[in-house]
JSON list of C-alpha atoms in Angstrom, two decimals:
[
{"chain": "S", "resi": 26, "resn": "MET", "atom": "CA", "xyz": [33.25, 87.00, 173.70]},
{"chain": "S", "resi": 27, "resn": "LYS", "atom": "CA", "xyz": [36.59, 85.21, 173.76]},
{"chain": "S", "resi": 28, "resn": "VAL", "atom": "CA", "xyz": [38.79, 84.98, 170.68]},
{"chain": "S", "resi": 29, "resn": "GLU", "atom": "CA", "xyz": [41.87, 82.77, 171.01]},
{"chain": "S", "resi": 30, "resn": "VAL", "atom": "CA", "xyz": [44.56, 83.23, 168.38]},
{"chain": "S", "resi": 31, "resn": "TRP", "atom": "CA", "xyz": [47.28, 80.64, 167.82]},
{"chain": "S", "resi": 32, "resn": "SER", "atom": "CA", "xyz": [50.21, 82.24, 166.01]},
{"chain": "S", "resi": 33, "resn": "ASP", "atom": "CA", "xyz": [53.98, 82.29, 165.64]},
{"chain": "S", "resi": 34, "resn": "TYR", "atom": "CA", "xyz": [56.31, 85.27, 165.35]},
{"chain": "S", "resi": 35, "resn": "ALA", "atom": "CA", "xyz": [57.98, 83.51, 162.42]},
{"chain": "S", "resi": 36, "resn": "CYS", "atom": "CA", "xyz": [54.74, 83.35, 160.42]},
{"chain": "S", "resi": 37, "resn": "PRO", "atom": "CA", "xyz": [54.19, 86.27, 158.01]},
{"chain": "S", "resi": 38, "resn": "PHE", "atom": "CA", "xyz": [50.49, 85.45, 157.68]},
{"chain": "S", "resi": 39, "resn": "CYS", "atom": "CA", "xyz": [50.06, 85.88, 161.45]},
{"chain": "S", "resi": 40, "resn": "TYR", "atom": "CA", "xyz": [50.83, 89.62, 161.36]},
{"chain": "S", "resi": 41, "resn": "ILE", "atom": "CA", "xyz": [48.60, 90.06, 158.31]},
{"chain": "S", "resi": 42, "resn": "GLY", "atom": "CA", "xyz": [45.87, 88.04, 160.03]},
{"chain": "S", "resi": 43, "resn": "LYS", "atom": "CA", "xyz": [46.17, 90.21, 163.14]},
{"chain": "S", "resi": 44, "resn": "ARG", "atom": "CA", "xyz": [45.44, 93.29, 161.06]},
{"chain": "S", "resi": 45, "resn": "ARG", "atom": "CA", "xyz": [42.53, 91.62, 159.27]},
{"chain": "S", "resi": 46, "resn": "LEU", "atom": "CA", "xyz": [41.00, 90.50, 162.57]},
{"chain": "S", "resi": 47, "resn": "GLU", "atom": "CA", "xyz": [41.38, 94.04, 163.88]},
{"chain": "S", "resi": 48, "resn": "GLY", "atom": "CA", "xyz": [39.62, 95.26, 160.73]},
{"chain": "S", "resi": 49, "resn": "GLY", "atom": "CA", "xyz": [36.70, 92.97, 161.47]},
{"chain": "S", "resi": 50, "resn": "LEU", "atom": "CA", "xyz": [36.58, 94.08, 165.10]},
{"chain": "S", "resi": 51, "resn": "LYS", "atom": "CA", "xyz": [36.42, 97.74, 164.07]},
{"chain": "S", "resi": 52, "resn": "GLN", "atom": "CA", "xyz": [33.19, 96.98, 162.21]},
{"chain": "S", "resi": 53, "resn": "PHE", "atom": "CA", "xyz": [31.74, 94.78, 164.96]},
{"chain": "S", "resi": 54, "resn": "ALA", "atom": "CA", "xyz": [29.09, 96.54, 167.04]},
{"chain": "S", "resi": 55, "resn": "HIS", "atom": "CA", "xyz": [30.12, 94.78, 170.27]},
{"chain": "S", "resi": 56, "resn": "SER", "atom": "CA", "xyz": [33.91, 94.98, 169.90]},
{"chain": "S", "resi": 57, "resn": "ASP", "atom": "CA", "xyz": [34.27, 96.40, 173.42]},
{"chain": "S", "resi": 58, "resn": "GLU", "atom": "CA", "xyz": [33.01, 93.05, 174.73]},
{"chain": "S", "resi": 59, "resn": "VAL", "atom": "CA", "xyz": [35.57, 90.95, 172.84]},
{"chain": "S", "resi": 60, "resn": "ASP", "atom": "CA", "xyz": [38.66, 89.63, 174.61]},
{"chain": "S", "resi": 61, "resn": "VAL", "atom": "CA", "xyz": [41.46, 88.59, 172.24]},
{"chain": "S", "resi": 62, "resn": "GLU", "atom": "CA", "xyz": [44.04, 86.23, 173.72]},
{"chain": "S", "resi": 63, "resn": "PHE", "atom": "CA", "xyz": [47.17, 85.14, 171.88]},
{"chain": "S", "resi": 64, "resn": "LYS", "atom": "CA", "xyz": [48.32, 81.53, 172.10]},
{"chain": "S", "resi": 65, "resn": "SER", "atom": "CA", "xyz": [51.77, 80.17, 171.34]},
{"chain": "S", "resi": 66, "resn": "PHE", "atom": "CA", "xyz": [52.57, 78.02, 168.32]},
{"chain": "S", "resi": 67, "resn": "GLN", "atom": "CA", "xyz": [56.00, 77.26, 166.88]},
{"chain": "S", "resi": 68, "resn": "LEU", "atom": "CA", "xyz": [56.20, 76.35, 163.22]},
{"chain": "S", "resi": 69, "resn": "ASP", "atom": "CA", "xyz": [59.70, 74.99, 163.79]},
{"chain": "S", "resi": 70, "resn": "PRO", "atom": "CA", "xyz": [60.54, 74.28, 167.45]},
{"chain": "S", "resi": 71, "resn": "SER", "atom": "CA", "xyz": [63.96, 72.96, 166.37]},
{"chain": "S", "resi": 72, "resn": "ALA", "atom": "CA", "xyz": [64.98, 76.19, 164.63]},
{"chain": "S", "resi": 73, "resn": "PRO", "atom": "CA", "xyz": [68.37, 77.47, 165.84]},
{"chain": "S", "resi": 74, "resn": "ARG", "atom": "CA", "xyz": [68.64, 80.72, 167.74]},
{"chain": "S", "resi": 75, "resn": "ASP", "atom": "CA", "xyz": [71.27, 81.96, 165.31]},
{"chain": "S", "resi": 76, "resn": "ASN", "atom": "CA", "xyz": [70.83, 81.04, 161.66]},
{"chain": "S", "resi": 77, "resn": "GLU", "atom": "CA", "xyz": [73.42, 81.50, 158.93]},
{"chain": "S", "resi": 78, "resn": "HIS", "atom": "CA", "xyz": [70.81, 81.44, 156.14]},
{"chain": "S", "resi": 79, "resn": "ASP", "atom": "CA", "xyz": [68.43, 84.18, 155.04]},
{"chain": "S", "resi": 80, "resn": "MET", "atom": "CA", "xyz": [64.67, 83.64, 154.83]},
{"chain": "S", "resi": 81, "resn": "HIS", "atom": "CA", "xyz": [64.69, 83.09, 151.05]},
{"chain": "S", "resi": 82, "resn": "THR", "atom": "CA", "xyz": [67.16, 80.24, 151.37]},
{"chain": "S", "resi": 83, "resn": "LEU", "atom": "CA", "xyz": [65.32, 78.68, 154.32]},
{"chain": "S", "resi": 84, "resn": "LEU", "atom": "CA", "xyz": [61.98, 78.74, 152.50]},
{"chain": "S", "resi": 85, "resn": "ALA", "atom": "CA", "xyz": [63.52, 77.26, 149.37]},
{"chain": "S", "resi": 86, "resn": "LYS", "atom": "CA", "xyz": [64.97, 74.42, 151.42]},
{"chain": "S", "resi": 87, "resn": "LYS", "atom": "CA", "xyz": [61.79, 73.82, 153.42]},
{"chain": "S", "resi": 88, "resn": "TYR", "atom": "CA", "xyz": [59.42, 73.72, 150.45]},
{"chain": "S", "resi": 89, "resn": "GLY", "atom": "CA", "xyz": [61.75, 72.21, 147.86]},
{"chain": "S", "resi": 90, "resn": "MET", "atom": "CA", "xyz": [61.78, 75.21, 145.55]},
{"chain": "S", "resi": 91, "resn": "SER", "atom": "CA", "xyz": [64.45, 77.42, 144.06]},
{"chain": "S", "resi": 92, "resn": "VAL", "atom": "CA", "xyz": [65.69, 80.52, 145.86]},
{"chain": "S", "resi": 93, "resn": "GLU", "atom": "CA", "xyz": [64.23, 82.60, 143.04]},
{"chain": "S", "resi": 94, "resn": "GLN", "atom": "CA", "xyz": [60.81, 81.01, 143.57]},
{"chain": "S", "resi": 95, "resn": "ALA", "atom": "CA", "xyz": [61.12, 81.70, 147.30]},
{"chain": "S", "resi": 96, "resn": "LYS", "atom": "CA", "xyz": [61.90, 85.34, 146.56]},
{"chain": "S", "resi": 97, "resn": "GLN", "atom": "CA", "xyz": [58.81, 85.59, 144.36]},
{"chain": "S", "resi": 98, "resn": "MET", "atom": "CA", "xyz": [56.72, 84.01, 147.08]},
{"chain": "S", "resi": 99, "resn": "ASN", "atom": "CA", "xyz": [58.07, 86.50, 149.61]},
{"chain": "S", "resi": 100, "resn": "ALA", "atom": "CA", "xyz": [57.42, 89.38, 147.24]},
{"chain": "S", "resi": 101, "resn": "GLN", "atom": "CA", "xyz": [53.77, 88.33, 147.05]},
{"chain": "S", "resi": 102, "resn": "MET", "atom": "CA", "xyz": [53.69, 88.13, 150.83]},
{"chain": "S", "resi": 103, "resn": "THR", "atom": "CA", "xyz": [55.16, 91.62, 151.11]},
{"chain": "S", "resi": 104, "resn": "GLN", "atom": "CA", "xyz": [52.45, 92.94, 148.81]},
{"chain": "S", "resi": 105, "resn": "GLN", "atom": "CA", "xyz": [49.72, 91.33, 150.90]},
{"chain": "S", "resi": 106, "resn": "ALA", "atom": "CA", "xyz": [51.21, 92.91, 154.00]},
{"chain": "S", "resi": 107, "resn": "LYS", "atom": "CA", "xyz": [51.25, 96.30, 152.31]},
{"chain": "S", "resi": 108, "resn": "GLU", "atom": "CA", "xyz": [47.53, 95.99, 151.58]},
{"chain": "S", "resi": 109, "resn": "VAL", "atom": "CA", "xyz": [46.82, 96.01, 155.33]},
{"chain": "S", "resi": 110, "resn": "GLY", "atom": "CA", "xyz": [49.33, 98.76, 156.10]},
{"chain": "S", "resi": 111, "resn": "LEU", "atom": "CA", "xyz": [52.33, 96.62, 157.04]},
{"chain": "S", "resi": 112, "resn": "ASP", "atom": "CA", "xyz": [55.87, 97.12, 155.76]},
{"chain": "S", "resi": 113, "resn": "TYR", "atom": "CA", "xyz": [57.69, 93.78, 155.44]},
{"chain": "S", "resi": 114, "resn": "HIS", "atom": "CA", "xyz": [61.47, 93.67, 154.93]},
{"chain": "S", "resi": 115, "resn": "ILE", "atom": "CA", "xyz": [61.98, 89.97, 154.31]},
{"chain": "S", "resi": 116, "resn": "ASP", "atom": "CA", "xyz": [65.36, 90.47, 152.62]},
{"chain": "S", "resi": 117, "resn": "THR", "atom": "CA", "xyz": [66.86, 91.58, 155.95]},
{"chain": "S", "resi": 118, "resn": "LEU", "atom": "CA", "xyz": [64.65, 89.55, 158.29]},
{"chain": "S", "resi": 119, "resn": "ILE", "atom": "CA", "xyz": [66.61, 87.54, 160.89]},
{"chain": "S", "resi": 120, "resn": "PRO", "atom": "CA", "xyz": [65.30, 83.96, 161.24]},
{"chain": "S", "resi": 121, "resn": "THR", "atom": "CA", "xyz": [65.50, 82.58, 164.77]},
{"chain": "S", "resi": 122, "resn": "ASN", "atom": "CA", "xyz": [63.89, 80.29, 167.32]},
{"chain": "S", "resi": 123, "resn": "THR", "atom": "CA", "xyz": [60.77, 81.95, 168.74]},
{"chain": "S", "resi": 124, "resn": "PHE", "atom": "CA", "xyz": [60.42, 80.03, 172.02]},
{"chain": "S", "resi": 125, "resn": "ASP", "atom": "CA", "xyz": [61.78, 82.82, 174.23]},
{"chain": "S", "resi": 126, "resn": "ALA", "atom": "CA", "xyz": [59.64, 85.41, 172.47]},
{"chain": "S", "resi": 127, "resn": "HIS", "atom": "CA", "xyz": [56.60, 83.25, 173.23]},
{"chain": "S", "resi": 128, "resn": "ARG", "atom": "CA", "xyz": [57.67, 82.82, 176.87]},
{"chain": "S", "resi": 129, "resn": "LEU", "atom": "CA", "xyz": [58.00, 86.59, 177.17]},
{"chain": "S", "resi": 130, "resn": "THR", "atom": "CA", "xyz": [54.52, 87.06, 175.69]},
{"chain": "S", "resi": 131, "resn": "HIS", "atom": "CA", "xyz": [53.06, 84.92, 178.46]},
{"chain": "S", "resi": 132, "resn": "PHE", "atom": "CA", "xyz": [54.91, 87.01, 181.04]},
{"chain": "S", "resi": 133, "resn": "ALA", "atom": "CA", "xyz": [53.49, 90.14, 179.40]},
{"chain": "S", "resi": 134, "resn": "LYS", "atom": "CA", "xyz": [50.01, 88.67, 179.84]},
{"chain": "S", "resi": 135, "resn": "THR", "atom": "CA", "xyz": [50.50, 88.65, 183.63]},
{"chain": "S", "resi": 136, "resn": "GLN", "atom": "CA", "xyz": [51.32, 92.35, 183.39]},
{"chain": "S", "resi": 137, "resn": "GLY", "atom": "CA", "xyz": [48.39, 93.28, 181.14]},
{"chain": "S", "resi": 138, "resn": "LYS", "atom": "CA", "xyz": [50.76, 93.92, 178.22]},
{"chain": "S", "resi": 139, "resn": "MET", "atom": "CA", "xyz": [50.24, 90.87, 176.00]},
{"chain": "S", "resi": 140, "resn": "GLU", "atom": "CA", "xyz": [48.70, 92.65, 173.01]},
{"chain": "S", "resi": 141, "resn": "ALA", "atom": "CA", "xyz": [51.19, 95.52, 173.17]},
{"chain": "S", "resi": 142, "resn": "LEU", "atom": "CA", "xyz": [54.18, 93.18, 173.26]},
{"chain": "S", "resi": 143, "resn": "LYS", "atom": "CA", "xyz": [52.73, 90.95, 170.54]},
{"chain": "S", "resi": 144, "resn": "GLU", "atom": "CA", "xyz": [52.41, 93.93, 168.21]},
{"chain": "S", "resi": 145, "resn": "ARG", "atom": "CA", "xyz": [55.90, 95.23, 169.03]},
{"chain": "S", "resi": 146, "resn": "LEU", "atom": "CA", "xyz": [57.59, 91.88, 168.49]},
{"chain": "S", "resi": 147, "resn": "LEU", "atom": "CA", "xyz": [55.84, 91.28, 165.16]},
{"chain": "S", "resi": 148, "resn": "LYS", "atom": "CA", "xyz": [56.91, 94.70, 163.94]},
{"chain": "S", "resi": 149, "resn": "ALA", "atom": "CA", "xyz": [60.44, 94.10, 165.22]},
{"chain": "S", "resi": 150, "resn": "TYR", "atom": "CA", "xyz": [60.67, 90.85, 163.27]},
{"chain": "S", "resi": 151, "resn": "PHE", "atom": "CA", "xyz": [59.03, 91.71, 159.95]},
{"chain": "S", "resi": 152, "resn": "THR", "atom": "CA", "xyz": [59.67, 95.45, 159.66]},
{"chain": "S", "resi": 153, "resn": "ASP", "atom": "CA", "xyz": [62.65, 96.36, 161.83]},
{"chain": "S", "resi": 154, "resn": "SER", "atom": "CA", "xyz": [64.76, 93.24, 161.11]},
{"chain": "S", "resi": 155, "resn": "LEU", "atom": "CA", "xyz": [65.59, 92.72, 164.78]},
{"chain": "S", "resi": 156, "resn": "HIS", "atom": "CA", "xyz": [66.79, 89.46, 166.31]},
{"chain": "S", "resi": 157, "resn": "LEU", "atom": "CA", "xyz": [63.93, 88.03, 168.40]},
{"chain": "S", "resi": 158, "resn": "GLY", "atom": "CA", "xyz": [66.13, 85.26, 169.74]},
{"chain": "S", "resi": 159, "resn": "ASP", "atom": "CA", "xyz": [68.56, 87.74, 171.31]},
{"chain": "S", "resi": 160, "resn": "HIS", "atom": "CA", "xyz": [67.81, 88.42, 174.97]},
{"chain": "S", "resi": 161, "resn": "ASP", "atom": "CA", "xyz": [69.14, 91.97, 174.98]},
{"chain": "S", "resi": 162, "resn": "THR", "atom": "CA", "xyz": [66.87, 92.79, 172.04]},
{"chain": "S", "resi": 163, "resn": "LEU", "atom": "CA", "xyz": [63.86, 91.23, 173.76]},
{"chain": "S", "resi": 164, "resn": "VAL", "atom": "CA", "xyz": [64.57, 93.14, 176.97]},
{"chain": "S", "resi": 165, "resn": "LYS", "atom": "CA", "xyz": [64.74, 96.43, 175.08]},
{"chain": "S", "resi": 166, "resn": "LEU", "atom": "CA", "xyz": [61.53, 95.76, 173.14]},
{"chain": "S", "resi": 167, "resn": "ALA", "atom": "CA", "xyz": [59.69, 94.72, 176.30]},
{"chain": "S", "resi": 168, "resn": "GLY", "atom": "CA", "xyz": [60.83, 97.92, 177.97]},
{"chain": "S", "resi": 169, "resn": "GLU", "atom": "CA", "xyz": [59.35, 99.91, 175.10]},
{"chain": "S", "resi": 170, "resn": "VAL", "atom": "CA", "xyz": [55.86, 98.64, 175.92]},
{"chain": "S", "resi": 171, "resn": "GLY", "atom": "CA", "xyz": [56.20, 99.35, 179.63]},
{"chain": "S", "resi": 172, "resn": "LEU", "atom": "CA", "xyz": [57.51, 96.09, 181.06]},
{"chain": "S", "resi": 173, "resn": "ASP", "atom": "CA", "xyz": [60.17, 96.20, 183.75]},
{"chain": "S", "resi": 174, "resn": "GLU", "atom": "CA", "xyz": [63.45, 95.36, 182.02]},
{"chain": "S", "resi": 175, "resn": "ASN", "atom": "CA", "xyz": [65.00, 93.72, 185.08]},
{"chain": "S", "resi": 176, "resn": "GLU", "atom": "CA", "xyz": [62.00, 91.43, 185.49]},
{"chain": "S", "resi": 177, "resn": "VAL", "atom": "CA", "xyz": [62.08, 90.62, 181.77]},
{"chain": "S", "resi": 178, "resn": "ARG", "atom": "CA", "xyz": [65.74, 89.67, 181.91]},
{"chain": "S", "resi": 179, "resn": "SER", "atom": "CA", "xyz": [65.09, 87.43, 184.92]},
{"chain": "S", "resi": 180, "resn": "VAL", "atom": "CA", "xyz": [62.30, 85.66, 183.03]},
{"chain": "S", "resi": 181, "resn": "LEU", "atom": "CA", "xyz": [64.49, 85.12, 179.98]},
{"chain": "S", "resi": 182, "resn": "GLN", "atom": "CA", "xyz": [67.37, 83.77, 182.05]},
{"chain": "S", "resi": 183, "resn": "SER", "atom": "CA", "xyz": [65.05, 81.24, 183.68]},
{"chain": "S", "resi": 184, "resn": "ASP", "atom": "CA", "xyz": [62.67, 78.57, 182.39]},
{"chain": "S", "resi": 185, "resn": "ASP", "atom": "CA", "xyz": [59.64, 80.60, 183.42]},
{"chain": "S", "resi": 186, "resn": "PHE", "atom": "CA", "xyz": [56.55, 80.39, 181.18]},
{"chain": "S", "resi": 187, "resn": "GLY", "atom": "CA", "xyz": [58.00, 77.57, 179.11]},
{"chain": "S", "resi": 188, "resn": "LYS", "atom": "CA", "xyz": [55.24, 75.35, 180.50]},
{"chain": "S", "resi": 189, "resn": "GLU", "atom": "CA", "xyz": [52.61, 77.79, 179.25]},
{"chain": "S", "resi": 190, "resn": "VAL", "atom": "CA", "xyz": [54.09, 77.82, 175.76]},
{"chain": "S", "resi": 191, "resn": "ASN", "atom": "CA", "xyz": [54.12, 74.04, 175.61]},
{"chain": "S", "resi": 192, "resn": "GLN", "atom": "CA", "xyz": [50.59, 73.84, 176.97]},
{"chain": "S", "resi": 193, "resn": "ASP", "atom": "CA", "xyz": [49.32, 76.14, 174.21]},
{"chain": "S", "resi": 194, "resn": "GLN", "atom": "CA", "xyz": [50.95, 73.93, 171.62]},
{"chain": "S", "resi": 195, "resn": "GLN", "atom": "CA", "xyz": [49.50, 70.78, 173.18]},
{"chain": "S", "resi": 196, "resn": "ILE", "atom": "CA", "xyz": [46.01, 72.27, 173.06]},
{"chain": "S", "resi": 197, "resn": "ALA", "atom": "CA", "xyz": [46.59, 73.24, 169.44]},
{"chain": "S", "resi": 198, "resn": "ALA", "atom": "CA", "xyz": [47.49, 69.63, 168.64]},
{"chain": "S", "resi": 199, "resn": "GLN", "atom": "CA", "xyz": [44.38, 68.36, 170.44]},
{"chain": "S", "resi": 200, "resn": "ILE", "atom": "CA", "xyz": [42.02, 70.55, 168.40]},
{"chain": "S", "resi": 201, "resn": "GLY", "atom": "CA", "xyz": [43.81, 69.77, 165.14]},
{"chain": "S", "resi": 202, "resn": "VAL", "atom": "CA", "xyz": [45.78, 72.96, 164.48]},
{"chain": "S", "resi": 203, "resn": "THR", "atom": "CA", "xyz": [48.50, 72.28, 161.91]},
{"chain": "S", "resi": 204, "resn": "GLY", "atom": "CA", "xyz": [49.03, 75.81, 160.64]},
{"chain": "S", "resi": 205, "resn": "VAL", "atom": "CA", "xyz": [48.72, 79.37, 161.88]},
{"chain": "S", "resi": 206, "resn": "PRO", "atom": "CA", "xyz": [47.13, 81.79, 162.31]},
{"chain": "S", "resi": 207, "resn": "PHE", "atom": "CA", "xyz": [44.22, 79.85, 163.77]},
{"chain": "S", "resi": 208, "resn": "TYR", "atom": "CA", "xyz": [41.31, 81.55, 165.54]},
{"chain": "S", "resi": 209, "resn": "VAL", "atom": "CA", "xyz": [38.79, 80.05, 167.96]},
{"chain": "S", "resi": 210, "resn": "PHE", "atom": "CA", "xyz": [35.69, 82.08, 168.83]},
{"chain": "S", "resi": 211, "resn": "ASN", "atom": "CA", "xyz": [34.07, 81.23, 172.17]},
{"chain": "S", "resi": 212, "resn": "GLN", "atom": "CA", "xyz": [35.21, 77.62, 171.70]},
{"chain": "S", "resi": 213, "resn": "LYS", "atom": "CA", "xyz": [32.38, 77.46, 169.19]},
{"chain": "S", "resi": 214, "resn": "TYR", "atom": "CA", "xyz": [33.74, 78.29, 165.74]},
{"chain": "S", "resi": 215, "resn": "ALA", "atom": "CA", "xyz": [37.22, 78.25, 164.30]},
{"chain": "S", "resi": 216, "resn": "VAL", "atom": "CA", "xyz": [38.75, 80.13, 161.38]},
{"chain": "S", "resi": 217, "resn": "SER", "atom": "CA", "xyz": [41.98, 78.96, 159.78]},
{"chain": "S", "resi": 218, "resn": "GLY", "atom": "CA", "xyz": [44.26, 81.39, 157.98]},
{"chain": "S", "resi": 219, "resn": "ALA", "atom": "CA", "xyz": [44.49, 85.15, 157.51]},
{"chain": "S", "resi": 220, "resn": "GLN", "atom": "CA", "xyz": [41.01, 85.50, 156.08]},
{"chain": "S", "resi": 221, "resn": "PRO", "atom": "CA", "xyz": [39.59, 88.86, 154.94]},
{"chain": "S", "resi": 222, "resn": "SER", "atom": "CA", "xyz": [38.19, 91.21, 157.60]},
{"chain": "S", "resi": 223, "resn": "GLU", "atom": "CA", "xyz": [34.69, 90.57, 156.27]},
{"chain": "S", "resi": 224, "resn": "VAL", "atom": "CA", "xyz": [34.99, 86.89, 157.18]},
{"chain": "S", "resi": 225, "resn": "PHE", "atom": "CA", "xyz": [36.02, 87.73, 160.73]},
{"chain": "S", "resi": 226, "resn": "LEU", "atom": "CA", "xyz": [33.12, 90.17, 161.02]},
{"chain": "S", "resi": 227, "resn": "GLU", "atom": "CA", "xyz": [30.71, 87.49, 159.79]},
{"chain": "S", "resi": 228, "resn": "VAL", "atom": "CA", "xyz": [31.95, 85.02, 162.40]},
{"chain": "S", "resi": 229, "resn": "LEU", "atom": "CA", "xyz": [31.86, 87.62, 165.19]},
{"chain": "S", "resi": 230, "resn": "ASN", "atom": "CA", "xyz": [28.25, 88.41, 164.37]},
{"chain": "S", "resi": 231, "resn": "LYS", "atom": "CA", "xyz": [27.34, 84.73, 164.11]},
{"chain": "S", "resi": 232, "resn": "VAL", "atom": "CA", "xyz": [28.90, 83.84, 167.45]},
{"chain": "S", "resi": 233, "resn": "TRP", "atom": "CA", "xyz": [27.28, 86.84, 169.09]},
{"chain": "S", "resi": 234, "resn": "GLU", "atom": "CA", "xyz": [23.86, 85.74, 167.88]},
{"chain": "S", "resi": 235, "resn": "GLU", "atom": "CA", "xyz": [24.38, 82.10, 168.87]},
{"chain": "S", "resi": 236, "resn": "GLU", "atom": "CA", "xyz": [26.48, 82.48, 172.01]},
{"chain": "S", "resi": 237, "resn": "GLN", "atom": "CA", "xyz": [23.89, 80.70, 174.14]},
{"chain": "S", "resi": 238, "resn": "GLU", "atom": "CA", "xyz": [23.81, 77.67, 171.87]},
{"chain": "S", "resi": 239, "resn": "LYS", "atom": "CA", "xyz": [25.98, 74.61, 172.31]},
{"chain": "S", "resi": 240, "resn": "GLN", "atom": "CA", "xyz": [27.49, 73.10, 169.20]},
{"chain": "S", "resi": 241, "resn": "PRO", "atom": "CA", "xyz": [30.76, 71.46, 168.14]},
{"chain": "S", "resi": 242, "resn": "LEU", "atom": "CA", "xyz": [33.74, 73.44, 166.91]},
{"chain": "S", "resi": 243, "resn": "LYS", "atom": "CA", "xyz": [33.43, 74.14, 163.20]},
{"chain": "S", "resi": 244, "resn": "VAL", "atom": "CA", "xyz": [36.24, 75.23, 160.90]},
{"chain": "S", "resi": 245, "resn": "LEU", "atom": "CA", "xyz": [34.86, 77.74, 158.45]},
{"chain": "S", "resi": 246, "resn": "THR", "atom": "CA", "xyz": [36.44, 77.68, 155.00]},
{"chain": "S", "resi": 247, "resn": "PRO", "atom": "CA", "xyz": [34.84, 80.51, 153.01]},
{"chain": "S", "resi": 248, "resn": "GLU", "atom": "CA", "xyz": [34.79, 80.32, 149.24]},
{"chain": "S", "resi": 249, "resn": "ASN", "atom": "CA", "xyz": [36.63, 83.62, 149.05]},
{"chain": "S", "resi": 250, "resn": "GLY", "atom": "CA", "xyz": [39.50, 82.41, 151.21]},
{"chain": "S", "resi": 251, "resn": "ASN", "atom": "CA", "xyz": [43.10, 82.96, 150.18]},
{"chain": "S", "resi": 252, "resn": "ASN", "atom": "CA", "xyz": [44.62, 80.52, 147.69]},
{"chain": "S", "resi": 253, "resn": "GLU", "atom": "CA", "xyz": [47.71, 82.35, 146.59]},
{"chain": "S", "resi": 254, "resn": "ASP", "atom": "CA", "xyz": [50.25, 79.54, 146.74]},
{"chain": "S", "resi": 255, "resn": "PRO", "atom": "CA", "xyz": [49.69, 76.69, 144.27]},
{"chain": "S", "resi": 256, "resn": "SER", "atom": "CA", "xyz": [52.23, 74.54, 146.12]},
{"chain": "S", "resi": 257, "resn": "GLY", "atom": "CA", "xyz": [49.78, 74.20, 149.00]},
{"chain": "S", "resi": 258, "resn": "ASN", "atom": "CA", "xyz": [52.35, 75.23, 151.59]},
{"chain": "S", "resi": 259, "resn": "CYS", "atom": "CA", "xyz": [50.79, 78.58, 152.40]},
{"chain": "S", "resi": 260, "resn": "GLY", "atom": "CA", "xyz": [47.76, 78.51, 150.16]},
{"chain": "S", "resi": 261, "resn": "ASP", "atom": "CA", "xyz": [44.97, 79.20, 152.66]},
{"chain": "S", "resi": 262, "resn": "GLY", "atom": "CA", "xyz": [46.47, 82.26, 154.26]},
{"chain": "S", "resi": 263, "resn": "SER", "atom": "CA", "xyz": [48.37, 80.31, 156.87]},
{"chain": "S", "resi": 264, "resn": "CYS", "atom": "CA", "xyz": [51.79, 78.80, 157.42]},
{"chain": "S", "resi": 265, "resn": "SER", "atom": "CA", "xyz": [51.90, 75.04, 157.96]},
{"chain": "S", "resi": 266, "resn": "ILE", "atom": "CA", "xyz": [54.37, 72.95, 159.91]}
]
């Protein structure tokens, strides 16, 4: 079974969703036959590499709320992360452009290290407060998961894998993805947002049982989905453009 996951390193729900999907896979009887592939999606392709504002200020500006409201929103996010074993440090998080991190993830795929790098970069961003737009930082993190640092630096200094990043985003636009995380199971069913592990398990079982059938892509919106944010900006467990 193929599970394609569109996500962005700048999206806090994407790390939470990764853990919840993993929770569903742990309960799935055929998890050893599931291939998870990460796809690139940038919430803000125009974001600068170096940003003078902290995440609270950026969120307040983006969603038209006060900085205090943004801090409350981030506190709720931090609590959700804690519930799945993640330690978010949003106060010291370093906002940046994620294009190079996505390019590097595609390179890691060619080396069989995509999942390992994805996990390390998410932790670096949300927990370790590292600068994912900085090439030296990316080289070091890639080296930690077993990638050749000289090859990584060469990739970052070139335009390599930029085409792959853009292609992922074009496909996302074609299938109607406007927020991440977004999951497609065997090109048969789609789940939007960081839904509970039980929802992922339900979809995995459903796809497994129906994998021989042909039917259009369906976006499942369970009644018990997340609706934390009344503003509608991140209310379904995903971050929108």
